[in-house]
Short mmCIF file of C-alpha atoms and ligand atoms in Angstrom, two decimals:
data_model
loop_
_atom_site.label_atom_id
_atom_site.label_comp_id
_atom_site.label_asym_id
_atom_site.label_seq_id
_atom_site.Cartn_x
_atom_site.Cartn_y
_atom_site.Cartn_z
CA MET A 216 0.00 0.00 0.00
CA ALA A 217 2.60 2.57 1.10
CA ARG A 218 4.83 2.05 -1.92
CA THR A 219 2.01 2.75 -4.36
CA LEU A 220 1.14 6.05 -2.67
CA ASN A 221 4.59 7.59 -2.27
CA GLY A 222 3.93 10.28 -4.92
CA GLU A 223 0.91 11.37 -2.90
CA VAL A 224 2.46 11.79 0.55
CA ASP A 225 4.61 14.44 2.23
CA ILE A 226 6.16 13.93 5.66
CA VAL A 227 6.20 17.16 7.69
CA ILE A 228 8.66 17.55 10.60
CA PRO A 229 8.97 20.59 12.88
CA THR A 230 12.34 20.72 14.60
CA ILE A 231 14.38 22.60 17.17
CA ARG A 232 16.67 19.61 17.77
CA SER A 233 18.54 17.26 15.45
CA LEU A 234 17.23 15.12 12.65
CA ASN A 235 19.23 12.03 13.64
CA PHE A 236 15.97 10.25 14.39
CA LEU A 237 15.51 9.94 10.62
CA GLU A 238 18.18 7.20 10.57
CA ASP A 239 15.76 4.99 12.48
CA TRP A 240 13.01 5.65 9.93
CA ARG A 241 15.25 5.36 6.84
CA PRO A 242 13.74 2.14 5.43
CA PHE A 243 10.23 3.54 5.83
CA PHE A 244 10.68 7.24 4.95
CA GLU A 245 13.35 7.21 2.22
CA PRO A 246 10.82 6.70 -0.62
CA TYR A 247 8.91 9.82 0.48
CA HIS A 248 9.43 13.57 0.31
CA LEU A 249 10.13 15.39 3.61
CA ILE A 250 9.14 18.97 4.43
CA ILE A 251 11.25 20.11 7.37
CA ILE A 252 10.35 23.23 9.33
CA GLN A 253 13.36 24.44 11.26
CA ASP A 254 12.09 26.43 14.24
CA GLY A 255 14.10 28.87 16.38
CA ASP A 256 17.33 30.51 15.23
CA PRO A 257 17.33 30.52 11.41
CA THR A 258 21.12 30.99 11.24
CA LYS A 259 21.68 27.61 12.87
CA GLU A 260 22.63 25.01 10.28
CA ILE A 261 20.80 21.74 10.58
CA LYS A 262 21.96 18.54 8.99
CA VAL A 263 19.58 16.26 7.12
CA PRO A 264 20.96 12.72 6.92
CA GLU A 265 22.18 11.72 3.43
CA GLY A 266 19.79 10.15 0.98
CA PHE A 267 16.51 11.77 2.00
CA ASP A 268 14.52 13.83 -0.49
CA TYR A 269 13.56 17.03 1.32
CA GLU A 270 12.81 20.73 1.35
CA LEU A 271 13.78 22.77 4.40
CA TYR A 272 12.29 26.06 5.59
CA ASN A 273 13.49 28.28 8.41
CA ARG A 274 11.86 31.41 9.82
CA ASN A 275 13.47 33.68 7.23
CA ASP A 276 12.02 31.52 4.46
CA ILE A 277 8.56 31.60 6.03
CA ASN A 278 8.70 35.42 6.34
CA ARG A 279 9.95 35.79 2.76
CA ILE A 280 7.37 33.41 1.28
CA LEU A 281 4.32 34.60 3.21
CA GLY A 282 5.17 38.30 3.68
CA PRO A 283 2.68 39.92 6.07
CA LYS A 284 0.69 36.67 6.27
CA ALA A 285 3.68 35.04 8.02
CA ASN A 286 2.22 36.24 11.32
CA CYS A 287 -0.25 33.33 11.20
CA ILE A 288 2.66 30.85 11.49
CA SER A 289 3.89 30.34 15.06
CA PHE A 290 7.50 30.80 16.12
CA LYS A 291 9.17 28.78 18.90
CA ASP A 292 6.39 26.22 19.09
CA GLY A 293 5.80 22.94 17.25
CA ALA A 294 2.76 24.71 15.72
CA CYS A 295 5.15 25.98 13.02
CA ARG A 296 4.64 22.58 11.35
CA CYS A 297 1.46 23.79 9.66
CA PHE A 298 3.58 25.85 7.27
CA GLY A 299 4.53 22.48 5.78
CA PHE A 300 0.85 21.58 5.35
CA LEU A 301 0.37 24.86 3.48
CA VAL A 302 3.20 24.47 0.96
CA SER A 303 2.67 20.76 0.32
CA LYS A 304 0.99 19.79 -2.92
CA LYS A 305 0.26 16.21 -1.90
CA LYS A 306 -2.97 14.46 -1.05
CA PHE A 307 -1.76 13.00 2.25
CA ILE A 308 0.38 14.44 5.05
CA TYR A 309 2.15 12.49 7.75
CA THR A 310 3.56 14.64 10.54
CA ILE A 311 5.93 13.35 13.20
CA ASP A 312 8.07 14.88 15.97
CA ASP A 313 11.88 14.69 15.95
CA ASP A 314 12.02 12.66 19.19
CA CYS A 315 9.95 9.76 17.86
CA PHE A 316 11.37 6.43 16.80
CA VAL A 317 10.18 3.15 15.27
CA ALA A 318 8.20 1.07 17.77
CA LYS A 319 7.86 -2.71 17.79
CA ASP A 320 4.60 -4.63 17.91
CA PRO A 321 4.15 -7.34 20.57
CA SER A 322 5.70 -9.93 18.22
CA GLY A 323 8.88 -7.82 18.05
CA LYS A 324 8.29 -6.64 14.46
CA GLU A 325 9.12 -3.02 13.61
CA ILE A 326 5.98 -1.00 12.88
CA ASP A 327 5.79 0.86 9.57
CA ALA A 328 3.67 3.68 11.04
CA LEU A 329 3.23 5.53 7.77
CA ALA A 330 1.96 2.45 5.92
CA LYS A 331 -0.63 1.88 8.65
CA HIS A 332 -1.76 5.51 8.53
CA LEU A 333 -2.19 5.25 4.77
CA GLU A 334 -4.24 2.11 5.25
CA ASN A 335 -6.41 3.95 7.81
CA LEU A 336 -6.83 6.92 5.49
CA THR A 337 -7.68 4.92 2.40
CA LYS A 338 -10.29 2.76 4.14
CA PRO A 339 -13.65 4.24 5.23
CA SER A 340 -14.68 5.34 8.71
CA THR A 341 -17.88 4.62 10.62
CA PRO A 342 -18.78 7.74 12.68
CA TYR A 343 -22.55 7.17 12.82
CA TYR A 344 -22.79 3.76 14.50
CA PHE A 345 -20.19 1.97 16.59
CA ASN A 346 -18.88 -1.44 15.54
CA THR A 347 -18.07 -3.45 18.67
CA LEU A 348 -15.35 -5.35 16.80
CA TYR A 349 -13.76 -1.95 16.11
CA ASP A 350 -12.45 -1.48 12.56
CA PRO A 351 -14.82 -3.54 10.36
CA TYR A 352 -12.54 -3.13 7.31
CA ARG A 353 -9.59 -4.87 8.98
CA GLU A 354 -8.68 -8.28 7.61
CA GLY A 355 -10.39 -10.90 9.74
CA ALA A 356 -13.10 -8.50 11.00
CA ASP A 357 -16.47 -7.33 9.74
CA PHE A 358 -19.62 -5.51 10.85
CA VAL A 359 -21.28 -7.29 13.74
CA ARG A 360 -24.88 -8.47 13.91
CA GLY A 361 -27.25 -5.51 14.28
CA TYR A 362 -25.07 -3.14 12.26
CA PRO A 363 -27.33 -1.36 9.74
CA PHE A 364 -26.57 -2.37 6.17
CA SER A 365 -27.28 1.18 5.02
CA LEU A 366 -24.21 2.40 6.96
CA ARG A 367 -21.74 -0.32 6.01
CA ALA A 368 -20.19 1.64 3.15
CA GLY A 369 -18.85 4.10 5.74
CA VAL A 370 -17.58 7.60 4.93
CA PRO A 371 -14.22 8.93 3.65
CA THR A 372 -11.53 9.09 6.31
CA ALA A 373 -9.91 12.50 6.76
CA VAL A 374 -7.69 12.00 9.84
CA SER A 375 -5.65 9.09 11.25
CA HIS A 376 -4.42 9.73 14.78
CA GLY A 377 -1.67 7.33 15.88
CA LEU A 378 -0.47 6.64 19.43
CA TRP A 379 2.81 6.40 21.33
CA LEU A 380 4.65 3.85 23.40
CA ASN A 381 7.03 4.94 26.16
CA ILE A 382 6.48 8.67 26.95
CA PRO A 383 2.75 9.42 26.89
CA ASP A 384 1.32 12.75 25.71
CA TYR A 385 0.53 14.16 29.16
CA ASP A 386 -0.09 17.77 30.12
CA ALA A 387 2.41 19.42 32.47
CA PRO A 388 0.52 18.84 35.76
CA THR A 389 0.14 15.12 34.99
CA GLN A 390 3.82 14.94 33.92
CA LEU A 391 4.77 16.57 37.22
CA VAL A 392 2.88 14.16 39.44
CA LYS A 393 3.68 11.03 37.39
CA PRO A 394 7.19 11.60 36.04
CA LEU A 395 7.91 7.88 35.76
CA ASP A 396 4.78 6.89 33.89
CA ARG A 397 5.52 5.00 30.68
CA ASN A 398 2.99 3.64 28.24
CA THR A 399 3.78 -0.02 27.68
CA ARG A 400 0.30 -1.07 26.64
CA TYR A 401 -0.08 -1.96 22.97
CA VAL A 402 -3.78 -2.04 22.08
CA HIS A 403 -4.30 -3.68 18.72
CA ALA A 404 -7.23 -1.51 17.59
CA VAL A 405 -8.29 1.30 15.31
CA LEU A 406 -11.53 3.10 16.18
CA THR A 407 -13.59 5.71 14.42
CA ILE A 408 -14.29 8.54 16.85
CA PRO A 409 -18.10 8.87 16.83
CA LYS A 410 -19.80 11.90 15.30
CA GLY A 411 -20.34 14.57 17.97
CA THR A 412 -17.43 13.42 20.15
CA LEU A 413 -14.32 15.54 20.55
CA TYR A 414 -10.86 14.15 21.36
CA PRO A 415 -7.42 15.51 22.31
CA MET A 416 -5.50 15.29 19.05
CA CYS A 417 -1.72 14.99 19.38
CA ALA A 418 0.48 15.88 16.39
CA MET A 419 3.31 13.56 17.34
CA ASN A 420 2.08 10.75 15.04
CA LEU A 421 -0.64 12.14 12.84
CA ALA A 422 -1.75 11.72 9.23
CA PHE A 423 -4.53 13.37 7.27
CA ASN A 424 -6.04 13.78 3.85
CA ARG A 425 -4.96 17.28 2.90
CA GLU A 426 -7.51 17.56 0.10
CA LEU A 427 -10.42 16.84 2.44
CA ILE A 428 -9.40 18.62 5.63
CA GLY A 429 -6.06 20.43 5.11
CA ALA A 430 -7.60 23.91 5.24
CA ALA A 431 -8.85 23.25 8.77
CA MET A 432 -5.59 21.67 9.99
CA TYR A 433 -4.24 24.98 11.25
CA PHE A 434 -2.17 24.95 14.45
CA GLY A 435 -2.97 28.49 15.58
CA ILE A 436 -0.72 31.20 16.99
CA MET A 437 1.27 29.73 19.85
CA GLY A 438 4.69 30.17 21.45
CA ASP A 439 6.76 33.32 20.98
CA GLY A 440 4.78 36.47 21.79
CA GLN A 441 1.59 34.53 22.60
CA PRO A 442 -0.02 33.76 25.97
CA LEU A 443 -0.38 30.08 24.98
CA GLY A 444 1.73 27.16 23.83
CA ARG A 445 1.28 23.39 23.36
CA TYR A 446 -2.42 23.79 22.49
CA ASP A 447 -1.58 23.86 18.78
CA ASP A 448 -2.60 20.30 18.03
CA MET A 449 -5.54 20.43 20.47
CA TRP A 450 -6.96 23.47 18.68
CA ALA A 451 -6.48 21.86 15.25
CA GLY A 452 -8.02 18.63 16.56
CA TRP A 453 -11.16 20.32 17.83
CA CYS A 454 -11.52 22.39 14.65
CA THR A 455 -10.98 19.45 12.29
CA LYS A 456 -13.34 17.19 14.25
CA VAL A 457 -16.28 19.59 14.07
CA VAL A 458 -15.55 20.23 10.38
CA CYS A 459 -15.32 16.47 9.66
CA ASP A 460 -18.60 15.90 11.52
CA HIS A 461 -20.26 18.62 9.46
CA LEU A 462 -18.87 17.47 6.10
CA GLY A 463 -19.40 13.75 6.73
CA TYR A 464 -15.76 12.65 7.04
CA GLY A 465 -14.29 10.24 9.55
CA VAL A 466 -11.54 10.52 12.17
CA LYS A 467 -9.76 7.38 13.41
CA THR A 468 -7.54 6.83 16.42
CA GLY A 469 -5.46 3.88 17.62
CA LEU A 470 -2.84 2.06 15.55
CA PRO A 471 -0.11 2.77 14.54
CA TYR A 472 2.19 3.25 17.51
CA LEU A 473 5.59 4.86 17.49
CA TRP A 474 8.19 5.22 20.24
CA HIS A 475 8.26 8.66 21.90
CA SER A 476 11.67 8.94 23.49
CA LYS A 477 11.97 12.33 25.09
CA ALA A 478 9.86 13.85 27.82
CA SER A 479 9.75 17.62 27.36
CA ASN A 480 10.43 19.62 30.53
CA PRO A 481 7.22 19.72 32.63
CA PHE A 482 8.08 23.06 34.27
CA VAL A 483 8.66 24.70 30.90
CA ASN A 484 5.50 23.03 29.62
CA LEU A 485 3.49 24.30 32.58
CA LYS A 486 4.47 27.87 31.72
CA LYS A 487 3.44 27.34 28.09
CA GLU A 488 0.18 25.57 28.92
CA TYR A 489 -0.88 27.53 31.97
CA ASN A 490 -3.62 29.63 30.37
CA GLY A 491 -4.78 26.71 28.28
CA LEU A 492 -5.51 24.63 31.37
CA PHE A 493 -8.17 27.20 32.30
CA TRP A 494 -9.24 28.12 28.80
CA GLN A 495 -9.83 24.52 27.75
CA GLU A 496 -12.86 24.52 30.05
CA GLU A 497 -14.30 27.24 27.78
CA MET A 498 -12.85 26.07 24.46
CA ILE A 499 -14.24 22.53 24.63
CA PRO A 500 -17.85 23.56 25.42
CA PHE A 501 -17.55 26.07 22.57
CA PHE A 502 -16.61 23.31 20.11
CA GLN A 503 -19.25 21.00 21.58
CA SER A 504 -21.94 23.54 20.77
CA VAL A 505 -20.71 24.79 17.38
CA ILE A 506 -23.26 24.43 14.59
CA LEU A 507 -21.95 24.99 11.08
CA PRO A 508 -24.54 26.17 8.54
CA LYS A 509 -25.52 23.94 5.60
CA LYS A 510 -24.15 26.47 3.14
CA CYS A 511 -20.59 25.58 4.31
CA THR A 512 -19.72 22.75 1.95
CA ASN A 513 -15.92 22.51 2.13
CA ALA A 514 -13.19 22.80 4.76
CA GLN A 515 -12.32 26.43 3.87
CA GLU A 516 -15.91 27.65 4.20
CA CYS A 517 -16.38 25.74 7.46
CA TYR A 518 -13.15 27.13 8.83
CA LEU A 519 -14.04 30.76 8.13
CA GLU A 520 -17.37 30.23 9.85
CA LEU A 521 -15.55 28.65 12.79
CA ALA A 522 -13.25 31.69 13.00
CA LYS A 523 -16.30 33.96 13.12
CA GLN A 524 -17.97 31.92 15.88
CA ALA A 525 -14.71 31.59 17.85
CA LYS A 526 -14.33 35.38 17.86
CA GLU A 527 -17.92 35.86 19.04
CA LYS A 528 -17.93 33.18 21.73
CA LEU A 529 -14.30 32.97 22.91
CA GLY A 530 -13.28 36.61 22.35
CA PRO A 531 -14.98 37.57 25.66
CA VAL A 532 -12.89 34.90 27.47
CA ASP A 533 -9.62 36.62 26.50
CA PRO A 534 -8.50 39.03 23.75
CA TYR A 535 -6.09 36.27 22.62
CA PHE A 536 -9.01 34.54 20.92
CA ASN A 537 -9.74 37.62 18.79
CA ASN A 538 -6.15 37.45 17.53
CA LEU A 539 -6.42 33.71 17.02
CA ALA A 540 -9.64 34.14 15.03
CA ASP A 541 -7.94 36.80 12.85
CA ALA A 542 -5.00 34.44 12.32
CA MET A 543 -7.45 31.70 11.26
CA VAL A 544 -8.74 34.01 8.54
CA THR A 545 -5.19 34.88 7.44
CA TRP A 546 -4.42 31.15 7.29
CA ILE A 547 -7.35 30.60 4.91
CA GLU A 548 -6.20 33.50 2.74
CA ALA A 549 -2.76 31.92 2.56
CA TRP A 550 -4.28 28.47 1.97
CA GLU A 551 -6.29 29.80 -0.98
CA GLU A 552 -3.21 31.48 -2.42
CA PHE A 553 -1.17 28.27 -2.23
CA ASN A 554 -3.95 25.91 -3.18
CA ALA A 555 -5.67 27.82 -5.97
CA PRO A 556 -7.00 25.47 -8.65
CA ALA A 557 -4.62 25.37 -11.64
CA LYS A 558 -5.44 28.14 -14.15
CA VAL A 559 -6.83 26.87 -17.46
CA LYS A 560 -5.24 28.38 -20.56
CA ASN A 561 -6.49 27.44 -24.03
CA GLY A 562 -8.36 24.52 -22.56
CA THR A 563 -5.28 22.98 -20.87
CA ALA A 564 -4.45 23.25 -17.19
O1 LIG B 685 9.66 25.62 20.10
C1 LIG B 685 9.54 24.49 19.59
C2 LIG B 685 9.38 23.34 20.37
C3 LIG B 685 9.27 22.12 19.75
N1 LIG B 685 9.35 22.02 18.40
C4 LIG B 685 9.27 20.71 17.75
O2 LIG B 685 7.96 20.22 17.95
C5 LIG B 685 7.96 18.82 18.17
C6 LIG B 685 7.34 18.50 19.54
O3 LIG B 685 8.11 19.05 20.55
P1 LIG B 685 8.47 18.28 21.92
O4 LIG B 685 8.94 16.91 21.63
O5 LIG B 685 9.36 19.15 22.71
O6 LIG B 685 7.09 18.29 22.67
P2 LIG B 685 6.24 17.15 23.37
O7 LIG B 685 5.71 17.76 24.60
O8 LIG B 685 6.96 15.88 23.50
O9 LIG B 685 5.20 16.95 22.22
C7 LIG B 685 3.82 17.16 22.27
O10 LIG B 685 3.51 18.52 22.42
C8 LIG B 685 2.74 18.88 21.29
C9 LIG B 685 2.30 20.23 21.26
O11 LIG B 685 3.24 21.20 20.78
C10 LIG B 685 3.32 18.12 20.20
O12 LIG B 685 2.70 18.06 18.98
C11 LIG B 685 3.19 16.85 20.93
O13 LIG B 685 3.75 15.85 20.22
C12 LIG B 685 9.43 18.37 18.07
O14 LIG B 685 9.67 17.91 16.75
C13 LIG B 685 10.20 19.67 18.34
O15 LIG B 685 11.49 19.71 17.76
C14 LIG B 685 9.50 23.14 17.61
O16 LIG B 685 9.56 23.06 16.38
N2 LIG B 685 9.58 24.36 18.23
MN1 LIG B 686 8.36 14.96 22.33
#
């Protein structure tokens, strides 16, 4: 499966560290194109291991390419990765952090995470009715008795959210009280997250169909100069889930696993997350009550409507949300610039 799709996939990596982790992924990633977003000091030279096909952007490149719209791309936060989603021309994106390595399944076999994501994304989802044997499209499984035949075709899958062995994706307070917690539990399952249910999306091991949902996969303004960090993937997860629910697309979570090796500093994380720990009590009810109008028929239209509603409902919580809503609009302007349909000249594109 993976080999046949390699012209349709970009791998996006945000980094403030080293790219040595790519050695571990070489057999799996070498056939693909990498888009690397170098965060922090743009004068620092980073080394991409030999043999990988890649493009690399630092902050100066982002400023030059986007001009005044560059202010919608975060600096000093993993949220900068969404610049890669913007400039990609591929159908599928896989994004991974630079401290993630190849995990092994319980039989000891190395997991080709990208291949599994592509399988998840190219098979339908079932958001309207839960299958108690989980993924009905998996070999050796099917829809159970009582599953309506009218729903067995499923819907297109827009997002595949993979998990992590070793260091779990905890918030800072949980990291502080459970510093030794390690995830050793391999659950052999892929689930469609039901329509109307939100989830905490983590960008460490995430794939999506850029054509279906890319415009809504915006990681917000976080980090440098902002009162919030580390809510980049949460925000994008809530936005994409409500847009998928509205447009009739599916979101899956579960397999594949990778190995997350490095716990980020919980004290530093607490500083970054602090406001978010309060604001999430307002943000989540907002997303739970969002209703997108019928006239919104694609991800861009839904996203602009979401920006409008976020300003109205979350602006009173803190002025930050007015700026975030403005940045969401700028993001869509940039998205439309980069993803304009090819101009037709004399009948040929
Ligand atoms: O200023 C920064 C900080 C980090 N990065 C790159 O982003 C990813 C994730 O960073 P890190 O491993 O430090 O963070 P975790 O706490 O382990 O990861 C979770 O936090 C999420 C929210 O930001 C993230 O998606 C989760 O996976 C690494 O590649 C860093 O190099 C950066 O570019 N700029
Ligand atoms: Mn990490």
